Coordinates of C-alpha atoms in Angstrom, one line a residue:
X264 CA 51.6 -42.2 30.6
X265 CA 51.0 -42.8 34.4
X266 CA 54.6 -42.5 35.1
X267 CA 54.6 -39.0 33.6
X268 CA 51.7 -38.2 35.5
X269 CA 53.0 -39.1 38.5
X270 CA 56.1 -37.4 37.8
X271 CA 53.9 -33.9 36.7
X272 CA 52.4 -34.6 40.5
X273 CA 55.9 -35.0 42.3
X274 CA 57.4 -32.2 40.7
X275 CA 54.6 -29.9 41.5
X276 CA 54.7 -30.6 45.2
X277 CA 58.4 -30.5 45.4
X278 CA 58.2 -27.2 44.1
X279 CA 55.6 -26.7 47.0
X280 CA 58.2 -27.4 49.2
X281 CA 61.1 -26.0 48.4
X282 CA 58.8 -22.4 47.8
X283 CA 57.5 -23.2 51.0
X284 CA 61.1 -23.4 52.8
X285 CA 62.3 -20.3 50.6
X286 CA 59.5 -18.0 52.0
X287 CA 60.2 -19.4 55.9
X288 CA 63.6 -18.9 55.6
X289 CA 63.7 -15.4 53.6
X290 CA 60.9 -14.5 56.2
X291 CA 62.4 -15.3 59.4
X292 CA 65.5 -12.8 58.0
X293 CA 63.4 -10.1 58.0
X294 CA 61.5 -10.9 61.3
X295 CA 58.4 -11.1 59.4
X296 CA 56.2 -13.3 60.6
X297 CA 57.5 -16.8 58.6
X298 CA 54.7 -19.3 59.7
X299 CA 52.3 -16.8 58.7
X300 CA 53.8 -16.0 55.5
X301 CA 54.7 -19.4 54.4
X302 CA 51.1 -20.7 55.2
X303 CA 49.9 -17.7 52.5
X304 CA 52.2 -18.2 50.0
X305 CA 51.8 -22.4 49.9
X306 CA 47.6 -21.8 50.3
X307 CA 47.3 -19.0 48.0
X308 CA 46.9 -20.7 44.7
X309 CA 48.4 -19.8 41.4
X310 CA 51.6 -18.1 42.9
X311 CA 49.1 -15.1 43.8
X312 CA 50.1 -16.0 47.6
X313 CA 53.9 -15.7 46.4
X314 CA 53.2 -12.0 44.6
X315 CA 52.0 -11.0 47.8
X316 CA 54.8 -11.8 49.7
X317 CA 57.1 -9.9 47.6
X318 CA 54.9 -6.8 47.1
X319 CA 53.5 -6.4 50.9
X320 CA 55.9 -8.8 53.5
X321 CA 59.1 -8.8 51.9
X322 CA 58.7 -5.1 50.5
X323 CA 57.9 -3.5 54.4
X324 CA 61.8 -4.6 55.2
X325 CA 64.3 -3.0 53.7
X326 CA 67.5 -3.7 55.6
X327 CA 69.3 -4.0 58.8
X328 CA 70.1 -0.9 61.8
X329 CA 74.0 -0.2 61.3
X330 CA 73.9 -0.3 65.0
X331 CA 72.1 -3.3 66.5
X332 CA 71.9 -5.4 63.0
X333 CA 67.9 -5.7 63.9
X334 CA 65.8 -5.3 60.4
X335 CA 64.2 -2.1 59.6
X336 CA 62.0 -0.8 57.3
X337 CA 63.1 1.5 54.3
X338 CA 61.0 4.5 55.7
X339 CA 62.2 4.4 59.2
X340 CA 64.8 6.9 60.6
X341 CA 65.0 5.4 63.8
X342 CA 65.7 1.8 64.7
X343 CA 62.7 0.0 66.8
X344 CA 65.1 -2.1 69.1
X345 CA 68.0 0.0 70.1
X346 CA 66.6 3.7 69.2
X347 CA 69.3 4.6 67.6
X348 CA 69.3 7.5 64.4
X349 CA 69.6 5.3 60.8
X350 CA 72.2 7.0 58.9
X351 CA 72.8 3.6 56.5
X352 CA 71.2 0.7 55.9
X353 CA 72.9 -2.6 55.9
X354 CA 71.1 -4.9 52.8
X355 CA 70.0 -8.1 53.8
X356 CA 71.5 -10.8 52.7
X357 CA 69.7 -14.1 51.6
X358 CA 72.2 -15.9 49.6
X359 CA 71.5 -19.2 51.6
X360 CA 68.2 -19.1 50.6
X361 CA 68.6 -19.0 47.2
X362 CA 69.2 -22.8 46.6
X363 CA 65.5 -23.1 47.5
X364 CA 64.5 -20.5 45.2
X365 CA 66.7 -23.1 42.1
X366 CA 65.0 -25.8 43.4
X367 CA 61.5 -24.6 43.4
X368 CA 61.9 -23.0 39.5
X369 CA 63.7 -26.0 38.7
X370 CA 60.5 -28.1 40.2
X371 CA 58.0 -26.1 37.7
X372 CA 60.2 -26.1 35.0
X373 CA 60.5 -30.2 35.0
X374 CA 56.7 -30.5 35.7
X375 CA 56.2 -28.5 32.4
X376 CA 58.4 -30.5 30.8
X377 CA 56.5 -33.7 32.0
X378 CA 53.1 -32.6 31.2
X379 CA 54.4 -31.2 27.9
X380 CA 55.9 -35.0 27.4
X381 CA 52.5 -36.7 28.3
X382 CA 50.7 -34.7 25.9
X383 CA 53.5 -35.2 23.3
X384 CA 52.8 -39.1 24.1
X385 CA 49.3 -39.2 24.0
X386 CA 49.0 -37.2 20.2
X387 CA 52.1 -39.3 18.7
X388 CA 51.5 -42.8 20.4
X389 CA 50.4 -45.7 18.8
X390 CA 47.9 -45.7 15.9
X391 CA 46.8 -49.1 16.2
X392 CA 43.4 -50.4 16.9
X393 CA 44.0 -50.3 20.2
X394 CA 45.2 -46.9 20.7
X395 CA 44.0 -45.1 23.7
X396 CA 41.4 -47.7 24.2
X397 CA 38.4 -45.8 25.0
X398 CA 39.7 -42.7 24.4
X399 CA 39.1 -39.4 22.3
X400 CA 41.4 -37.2 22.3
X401 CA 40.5 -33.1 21.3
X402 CA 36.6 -33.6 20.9
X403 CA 34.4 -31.7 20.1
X404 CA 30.8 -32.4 20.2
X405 CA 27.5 -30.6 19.3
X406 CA 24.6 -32.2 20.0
X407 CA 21.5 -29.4 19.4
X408 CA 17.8 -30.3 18.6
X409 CA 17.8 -32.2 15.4
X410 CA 21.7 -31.7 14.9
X411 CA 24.4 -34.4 15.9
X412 CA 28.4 -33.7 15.0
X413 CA 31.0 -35.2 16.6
X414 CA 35.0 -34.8 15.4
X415 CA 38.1 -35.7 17.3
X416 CA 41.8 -35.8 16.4
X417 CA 42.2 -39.3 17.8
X418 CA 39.7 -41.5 19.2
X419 CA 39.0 -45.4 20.4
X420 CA 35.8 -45.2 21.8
X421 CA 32.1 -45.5 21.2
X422 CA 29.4 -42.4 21.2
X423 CA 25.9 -42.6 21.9
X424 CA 22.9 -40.6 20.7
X425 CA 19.4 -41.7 21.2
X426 CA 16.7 -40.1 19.3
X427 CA 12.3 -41.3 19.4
X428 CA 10.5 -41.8 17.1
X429 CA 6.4 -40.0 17.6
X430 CA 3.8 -40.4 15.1
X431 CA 6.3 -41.0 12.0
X432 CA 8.9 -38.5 12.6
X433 CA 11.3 -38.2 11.9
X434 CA 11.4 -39.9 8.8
X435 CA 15.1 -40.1 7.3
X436 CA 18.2 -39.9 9.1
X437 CA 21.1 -38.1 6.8
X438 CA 24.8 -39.1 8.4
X439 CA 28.0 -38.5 6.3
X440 CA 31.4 -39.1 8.2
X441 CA 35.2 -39.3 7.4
X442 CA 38.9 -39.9 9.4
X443 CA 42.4 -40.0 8.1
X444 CA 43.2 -43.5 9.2
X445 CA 41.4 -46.1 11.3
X446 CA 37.6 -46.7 10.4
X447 CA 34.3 -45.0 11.4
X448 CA 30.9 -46.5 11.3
X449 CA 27.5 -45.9 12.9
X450 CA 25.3 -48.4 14.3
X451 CA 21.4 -48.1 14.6
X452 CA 19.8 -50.5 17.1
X453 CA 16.1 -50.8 18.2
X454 CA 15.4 -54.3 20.1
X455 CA 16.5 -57.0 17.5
X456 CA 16.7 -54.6 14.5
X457 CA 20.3 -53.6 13.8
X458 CA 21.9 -51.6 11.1
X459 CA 25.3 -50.3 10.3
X460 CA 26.9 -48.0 8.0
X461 CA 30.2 -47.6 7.1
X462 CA 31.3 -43.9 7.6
X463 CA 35.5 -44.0 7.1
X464 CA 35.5 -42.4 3.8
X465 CA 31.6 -41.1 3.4
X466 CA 31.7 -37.0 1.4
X467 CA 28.2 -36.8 0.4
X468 CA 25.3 -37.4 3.4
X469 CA 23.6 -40.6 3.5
X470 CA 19.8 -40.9 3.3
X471 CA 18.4 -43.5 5.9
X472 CA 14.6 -44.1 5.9
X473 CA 13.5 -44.9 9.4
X474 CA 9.9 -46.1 8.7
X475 CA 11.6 -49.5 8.9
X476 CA 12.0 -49.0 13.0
X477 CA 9.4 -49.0 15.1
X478 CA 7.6 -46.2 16.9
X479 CA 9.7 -45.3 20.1
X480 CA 13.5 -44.7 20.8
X481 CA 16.2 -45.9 18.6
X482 CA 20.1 -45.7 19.4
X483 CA 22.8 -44.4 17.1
X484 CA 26.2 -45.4 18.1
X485 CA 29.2 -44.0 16.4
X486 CA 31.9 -46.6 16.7
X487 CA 35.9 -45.4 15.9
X488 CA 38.7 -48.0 15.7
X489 CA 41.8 -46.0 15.8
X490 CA 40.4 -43.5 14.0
X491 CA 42.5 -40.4 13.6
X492 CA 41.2 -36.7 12.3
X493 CA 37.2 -38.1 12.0
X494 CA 34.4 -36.0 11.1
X495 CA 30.7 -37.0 12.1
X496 CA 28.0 -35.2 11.0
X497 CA 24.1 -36.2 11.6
X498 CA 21.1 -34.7 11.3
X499 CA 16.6 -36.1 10.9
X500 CA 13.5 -34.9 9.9

């Protein structure tokens, strides 16, 4: 899993580069400005810098002057350099700089690949106990006044809740749970008093009567082994 990481990160700043070289190169064409431009379109997250470039740098140079070669833009009618009337103008031609542009799509396209491959790993890796040791993978959690719920796809870990018991209350803690494979259990601690309640394959809530723990706080632990597609749901009063 770290290699494909690492790959997802080397992929995404090669593509860095080789955009970054593109833009110099297809800048420095047009006489634009390429330090400028390269800086915006490498700083710029999320390609915006890149759309830029094409709609506002590379779109305000059109082609070359038919008489001096120097680039113009598509509106002018006379050349800035030599002064000379535009009848035609000459396209610019970048085909050397389109290797960069392969390389740079090429770049993103293997970095999706990668991540796509790391996620691929992690949801059909190993079931066994020691699957993505402390680890949940897709969980969701709701944790809301009296309410605890916790469900995950695939999970190896432990989750805590602590809840306090004032003046009796609550009274009853009702927990019902369930997974696919793996096991699922919750543990209630307070000092030396422990209990634990097996949850793998629980349908119907389970009542728990709290008066045997003392006033104060008390800790719930939901501990998964392995445990794929489990469903925790709590709730006192």
């Amino acid at each position: 899993m770290l290699l494909m990481l690492g790959l997802v990160f080397v992929f995404i700043i090669l593509a860095m580069v080789f955009m970054g070289i593109w833009t110099y190169k297809d800048a420095s064409s047009r006489g634009l400005n390429a330090t400028l431009w390269t800086l915006v379109v490498i700083l710029i997250p999320n390609l915006i810098g890149l759309l830029l470039y094409f709609l506002v740098g590379r779109n305000s140079v059109s082609g070359r002057c038919e008489n001096c070669n120097a680039t113009i833009s598509k509106s002018s009618s006379y050349c800035n350099k030599c002064g000379e009337k535009v009848n035609i103008i000459n396209p610019i031609k970048d085909t050397y700089s389109k290797k960069y542009l392969i390389c740079f799509v090429a770049s993103i396209i293997l970095s999706i690949l990668c991540f796509v491959g790391l996620i691929v790993f992690a949801i059909m890796g190993s079931t066994s106990d020691n699957f993505l040791g402390g680890f949940s993978l897709l969980k969701v959690e709701t944790n809301i006044g009296d309410h605890w719920n916790v469900s995950c796809y695939k999970t190896n870990e432990i989750e805590y809740k602590t809840i306090e018991i004032k003046s009796g209350s609550p009274k009853y803690l009702f927990v019902k749970g369930n997974c696919e494979s793996g096991s699922l259990s919750l543990i209630i601690e307070q000092g030396d008093k422990i209990e634990t309640i097996d949850l793998t394959n629980s349908s119907d809530y389970k009542k728990i009567d709290l008066s045997k723990f003392n006033e104060g706080k008390i800790e719930l632990k939901l501990d998964a082994t392995g445990a794929t597609s489990s469903e925790f749901k709590s709730y006192w009063e």
